[in-house]
Amino acid sequence: MRNFAYQRAGDVHQACALHGDDHRADFIAGGTNLIDMVKLDIMRPDRLVDVNRLPLTELVALDDGRLKVGALVTNTDLAHDERVAADYTVLSEALLSGASTQLRNVATTAGNVMQRTRCPYFRNPARPCNKREPGSGCSALEGINRNHAVLGGSDQCIAVHPSDMCVAMTALGATVSVEGVEGKRDVAFEDYHLRPGDTPEREHDLRDGELITHVTLDAPLEGARSHYLKLRDRASYEFALASCAAVVALDGDTIREARIALGGVGTKPWRSREAEAVLDGQPATEATFTRAAEAALADAKAQHDNAFKIPLAKQAIVRALTTVTTN
Ligand code: SF4
């Protein structure tokens, strides 16, 4: 591990000033992802700005029905909050399906949003990787790509986004609020993570020196139920091969509104407007769910090791919708 400078910030303004536009500096909170990367020599910060003492731990209901989640709210506290468990069940389930209790106790909301891919070639400095070193090539395209993306990839990168929490937030609708030396701004959660395209090293809409201060969840969809289904190689402490976050409001047996997001198959948390368009206004039947699943994966592109993800993701959608619409 290389040496780096360590600085502790006392407030958000100071944190942003300490970071400045130095692209070799990083913020550190729970450190569950960042320190891994530093140990592997994948991330090589010159300076770490510790934000753990910033007042960003509030979890508060707003007058307009939304829920403001501070950047430093831990994954455990968010998952077990009564309002989240009741009104944003899909989020609570997604959080509790990820990592381990010990990791969730220190991992933060903003850290989860900023989580980096688990592509093994990205984590191996001996192998070419366009995300780690632009222009060097993508080892996964010809290598082992069983766990890689079937949606949103490019000829530069097919790394899958690893977060469960972000999939749930994508389905629920949320806003990411960031602050930097030039001021504050909000980004729709769905637009925050970027597809790789020709610039796989750019993973999100965050500028150097900007810090996530909070994520605000949209008001719960009236009368909706939600569910997160995660399919993986083993039952715990494992990333998704395919997952589905489903939020559905029914009028009798008819789907009034549905929101679908997928994990484990996309290069970013994957909202499927195609599936939602099939579901809205239709009867809540297996035939409808199957058509929605087909629509969601219509543009999927398999690599040589991961064609199984396409039917798996379709099954995840049908099962999640069946669960959420069945009493
Ligand atoms: Fe790197 Fe992306 Fe290719 Fe993985 S899939 S080796 S992260 S460029």
XYZ file of C-alpha atoms and ligand atoms in Angstrom:
335
model
C 0.000 0.000 0.000
C 1.298 3.456 -0.883
C 1.565 6.328 1.576
C -1.107 9.003 1.501
C -1.904 12.136 3.474
C -4.889 12.061 5.826
C -7.033 15.092 6.665
C -10.176 15.273 8.766
C -12.907 17.734 7.763
C -15.126 19.480 10.320
C -17.891 20.624 7.982
C -19.009 20.191 4.391
C -17.463 23.440 3.173
C -14.097 22.532 4.686
C -14.298 19.028 3.218
C -14.881 20.419 -0.268
C -12.112 22.990 0.167
C -9.649 20.338 1.369
C -10.435 18.176 -1.632
C -10.536 21.042 -4.132
C -10.162 19.962 -7.745
C -7.334 17.557 -6.923
C -8.255 14.367 -8.774
C -5.738 12.439 -6.652
C -7.699 13.218 -3.475
C -10.636 11.144 -2.247
C -13.257 11.438 0.455
C -13.422 8.577 2.903
C -16.360 7.599 5.125
C -16.992 3.911 5.923
C -14.094 2.941 3.680
C -15.470 -0.528 2.963
C -14.870 -0.176 -0.770
C -12.165 2.480 -0.968
C -9.674 0.820 1.374
C -10.022 -2.452 -0.552
C -9.109 -0.577 -3.703
C -6.167 1.176 -2.081
C -4.816 -2.127 -0.761
C -5.110 -3.624 -4.245
C -3.271 -0.604 -5.685
C -6.280 0.091 -7.921
C -6.950 3.482 -6.383
C -3.911 5.532 -5.487
C -5.019 8.645 -3.620
C -2.392 11.156 -2.541
C -4.792 12.435 0.118
C -7.828 11.114 1.921
C -10.278 13.620 3.362
C -12.162 11.975 6.229
C -15.820 13.076 6.245
C -17.018 10.864 9.088
C -17.518 13.780 11.482
C -19.704 15.820 9.170
C -23.323 16.355 10.261
C -24.769 14.192 7.492
C -26.541 11.495 9.498
C -30.105 12.801 9.506
C -32.925 10.622 8.255
C -35.907 12.917 8.148
C -39.369 12.985 6.575
C -39.970 16.187 4.585
C -43.257 18.103 4.465
C -43.813 17.061 0.839
C -43.764 13.363 1.751
C -40.213 12.643 0.648
C -37.543 11.117 2.880
C -34.162 12.803 3.204
C -31.311 10.383 3.836
C -28.015 11.895 4.968
C -24.883 10.760 3.169
C -23.482 9.209 6.343
C -26.579 7.217 7.336
C -25.287 3.669 7.541
C -26.783 0.892 5.464
C -27.903 -0.788 8.707
C -29.683 2.283 10.055
C -31.375 2.933 6.730
C -32.519 -0.675 6.310
C -33.998 -0.871 9.811
C -35.649 2.543 9.929
C -39.374 1.938 10.492
C -40.442 4.376 7.763
C -38.125 2.719 5.247
C -39.226 -0.792 6.173
C -42.899 0.193 5.868
C -43.004 2.671 2.979
C -39.850 1.749 1.035
C -39.780 -2.009 1.655
C -37.837 -2.654 -1.544
C -35.001 -0.482 -0.235
C -34.862 -2.180 3.146
C -34.833 -5.604 1.481
C -32.145 -4.555 -1.002
C -29.882 -3.224 1.732
C -30.269 -6.329 3.873
C -29.498 -8.567 0.895
C -26.084 -6.964 0.436
C -22.705 -7.493 2.086
C -22.611 -8.631 5.724
C -23.911 -7.196 8.992
C -20.436 -5.931 9.883
C -20.042 -4.152 6.543
C -23.553 -2.687 6.631
C -22.834 -1.258 10.084
C -20.123 1.024 8.695
C -21.002 1.343 4.999
C -22.760 4.633 4.267
C -25.500 5.720 1.893
C -23.156 7.901 -0.176
C -20.458 5.240 -0.149
C -22.928 2.719 -1.497
C -23.888 5.135 -4.279
C -20.182 5.506 -5.117
C -19.436 1.767 -4.936
C -17.160 0.555 -7.730
C -17.433 -2.506 -9.920
C -16.291 -5.954 -8.809
C -15.018 -6.837 -12.290
C -11.985 -9.026 -11.442
C -9.904 -7.450 -14.196
C -10.588 -3.978 -12.832
C -9.274 -5.243 -9.492
C -6.141 -6.771 -11.017
C -3.508 -4.184 -11.969
C -1.699 -6.782 -14.102
C -4.588 -6.965 -16.603
C -5.701 -4.337 -19.143
C -8.833 -2.461 -18.120
C -10.310 0.590 -19.839
C -12.070 1.697 -16.683
C -8.882 1.683 -14.610
C -6.556 2.774 -17.410
C -8.404 4.313 -20.388
C -7.257 2.955 -23.737
C -5.553 -0.146 -22.330
C -8.310 -2.538 -23.451
C -11.025 -4.600 -21.826
C -9.860 -7.986 -20.546
C -13.412 -9.112 -19.863
C -14.565 -9.042 -23.491
C -12.390 -12.047 -24.364
C -11.873 -13.285 -20.813
C -14.156 -14.726 -18.163
C -17.326 -12.657 -18.282
C -19.926 -14.786 -16.515
C -20.719 -12.004 -14.040
C -20.701 -9.137 -16.503
C -23.466 -6.963 -17.890
C -25.955 -7.806 -20.612
C -27.532 -4.333 -20.645
C -25.816 -0.993 -21.211
C -22.372 -2.267 -22.164
C -20.084 -0.939 -24.870
C -17.059 -2.225 -26.752
C -15.002 -0.443 -24.084
C -16.504 -1.949 -20.916
C -19.153 -4.450 -19.820
C -18.660 -4.208 -16.056
C -21.789 -4.679 -14.009
C -22.809 -2.174 -11.337
C -22.592 -4.003 -7.991
C -25.016 -2.158 -5.716
C -28.364 -3.511 -4.513
C -29.320 -0.294 -2.720
C -28.960 1.737 -5.907
C -31.302 -0.591 -7.809
C -34.009 -0.046 -5.210
C -33.466 3.728 -5.236
C -33.685 3.741 -9.019
C -37.077 2.063 -8.865
C -38.359 4.284 -6.050
C -37.169 7.499 -7.637
C -34.714 9.696 -5.767
C -32.495 12.744 -6.025
C -28.777 12.901 -5.266
C -27.712 16.213 -3.703
C -24.070 17.215 -4.022
C -22.043 20.160 -2.800
C -18.733 21.556 -4.011
C -16.711 24.728 -3.754
C -18.855 26.186 -6.552
C -22.146 25.439 -4.823
C -24.879 22.840 -4.536
C -26.787 20.934 -7.178
C -29.248 18.049 -7.470
C -29.071 15.116 -9.859
C -31.909 12.687 -10.562
C -30.842 9.307 -9.228
C -31.531 7.659 -12.564
C -29.079 10.046 -14.250
C -26.367 9.889 -11.619
C -24.639 6.696 -12.777
C -23.341 6.711 -16.339
C -23.203 4.022 -18.991
C -19.597 3.274 -20.040
C -19.814 4.279 -23.711
C -16.394 5.493 -24.833
C -15.491 6.773 -21.373
C -15.815 3.857 -18.937
C -13.582 5.664 -16.459
C -16.443 8.154 -15.912
C -18.870 6.266 -13.691
C -21.077 9.012 -12.308
C -22.079 12.642 -12.520
C -19.825 13.912 -9.737
C -17.143 16.514 -10.344
C -13.769 16.650 -8.600
C -14.228 18.109 -5.129
C -17.977 17.556 -4.994
C -19.378 15.612 -2.061
C -22.727 13.836 -1.828
C -24.555 15.413 1.102
C -27.804 13.440 0.959
C -30.164 11.358 -1.141
C -33.869 12.240 -1.071
C -36.324 9.457 -1.816
C -39.474 10.406 -3.721
C -42.723 10.248 -1.773
C -44.002 6.676 -1.712
C -46.221 5.764 -4.644
C -49.757 5.856 -3.237
C -51.062 2.419 -2.333
C -47.991 0.675 -3.709
C -46.252 -2.450 -2.482
C -42.644 -3.206 -3.266
C -40.183 -6.065 -3.230
C -36.515 -6.757 -4.005
C -35.629 -10.176 -5.369
C -31.943 -11.040 -5.631
C -30.682 -14.157 -7.403
C -27.067 -15.166 -6.763
C -24.677 -18.077 -6.482
C -25.042 -18.378 -2.709
C -27.616 -17.156 -0.243
C -25.608 -14.453 1.526
C -22.562 -12.224 1.172
C -22.704 -12.410 -2.603
C -23.394 -10.044 -5.459
C -26.443 -10.426 -7.678
C -26.392 -12.396 -10.894
C -29.764 -10.835 -11.535
C -32.071 -8.864 -9.284
C -35.348 -7.018 -9.620
C -36.752 -4.110 -7.641
C -40.506 -3.941 -8.217
C -42.838 -1.194 -7.006
C -46.466 -1.728 -7.975
C -49.728 0.080 -7.230
C -52.909 -1.835 -8.051
C -56.498 -0.772 -8.702
C -58.238 -4.015 -7.962
C -56.533 -6.531 -10.238
C -55.265 -3.862 -12.624
C -51.787 -2.356 -12.429
C -52.236 1.393 -11.941
C -48.498 2.120 -11.971
C -45.371 -0.011 -11.856
C -41.697 0.757 -11.504
C -39.086 -1.821 -12.367
C -35.312 -1.697 -11.912
C -32.757 -4.432 -12.447
C -29.453 -5.251 -10.805
C -26.681 -7.678 -11.664
C -27.288 -7.328 -15.391
C -26.635 -3.665 -16.199
C -23.629 -1.393 -16.339
C -25.623 0.930 -14.080
C -28.668 0.437 -11.852
C -31.120 -0.325 -14.641
C -34.570 1.252 -14.719
C -36.725 -0.543 -17.257
C -39.187 1.937 -18.739
C -39.905 -0.724 -21.350
C -41.239 -3.142 -18.731
C -43.187 -0.361 -17.017
C -44.874 0.612 -20.295
C -46.071 -2.971 -20.717
C -47.357 -3.209 -17.142
C -49.204 0.075 -16.657
C -52.962 -0.321 -17.016
C -52.793 -4.055 -17.589
C -54.174 -6.952 -15.527
C -51.760 -8.248 -12.891
C -51.318 -11.693 -14.401
C -48.369 -13.920 -15.165
C -48.934 -13.324 -18.876
C -48.537 -9.571 -18.357
C -45.452 -10.048 -16.188
C -43.885 -12.307 -18.815
C -44.459 -9.724 -21.539
C -42.888 -7.067 -19.315
C -39.868 -9.291 -18.703
C -39.455 -9.850 -22.435
C -39.583 -6.092 -23.016
C -37.041 -5.398 -20.273
C -34.464 -7.733 -21.791
C -35.260 -7.106 -25.464
C -32.016 -5.173 -25.999
C -29.844 -7.471 -23.884
C -26.542 -8.543 -25.390
C -24.914 -11.661 -23.977
C -21.189 -12.315 -23.803
C -19.783 -15.833 -24.241
C -20.155 -16.768 -20.554
C -23.276 -14.956 -19.421
C -26.176 -15.747 -21.769
C -27.879 -17.399 -18.790
C -28.399 -13.969 -17.234
C -31.061 -13.059 -19.775
C -33.594 -15.771 -18.830
C -32.540 -15.408 -15.195
C -33.365 -11.698 -15.188
C -36.695 -12.405 -16.872
C -37.532 -14.927 -14.167
C -36.525 -12.416 -11.494
C -38.964 -9.876 -12.943
C -41.856 -12.343 -13.132
C -41.224 -13.648 -9.622
C -40.818 -10.204 -8.079
C -44.028 -8.993 -9.717
C -45.891 -12.115 -8.646
C -44.748 -11.638 -5.059
C -45.611 -7.961 -4.916
C -49.083 -8.390 -6.412
C -50.110 -11.453 -4.417
C -51.744 -11.076 -1.036
Fe -12.252 -3.055 -17.114
Fe -14.816 -2.749 -17.667
Fe -13.416 -4.445 -19.078
Fe -13.906 -4.982 -16.510
S -15.391 -4.858 -18.125
S -11.942 -5.212 -17.619
S -13.936 -2.911 -15.634
S -13.084 -2.230 -18.986
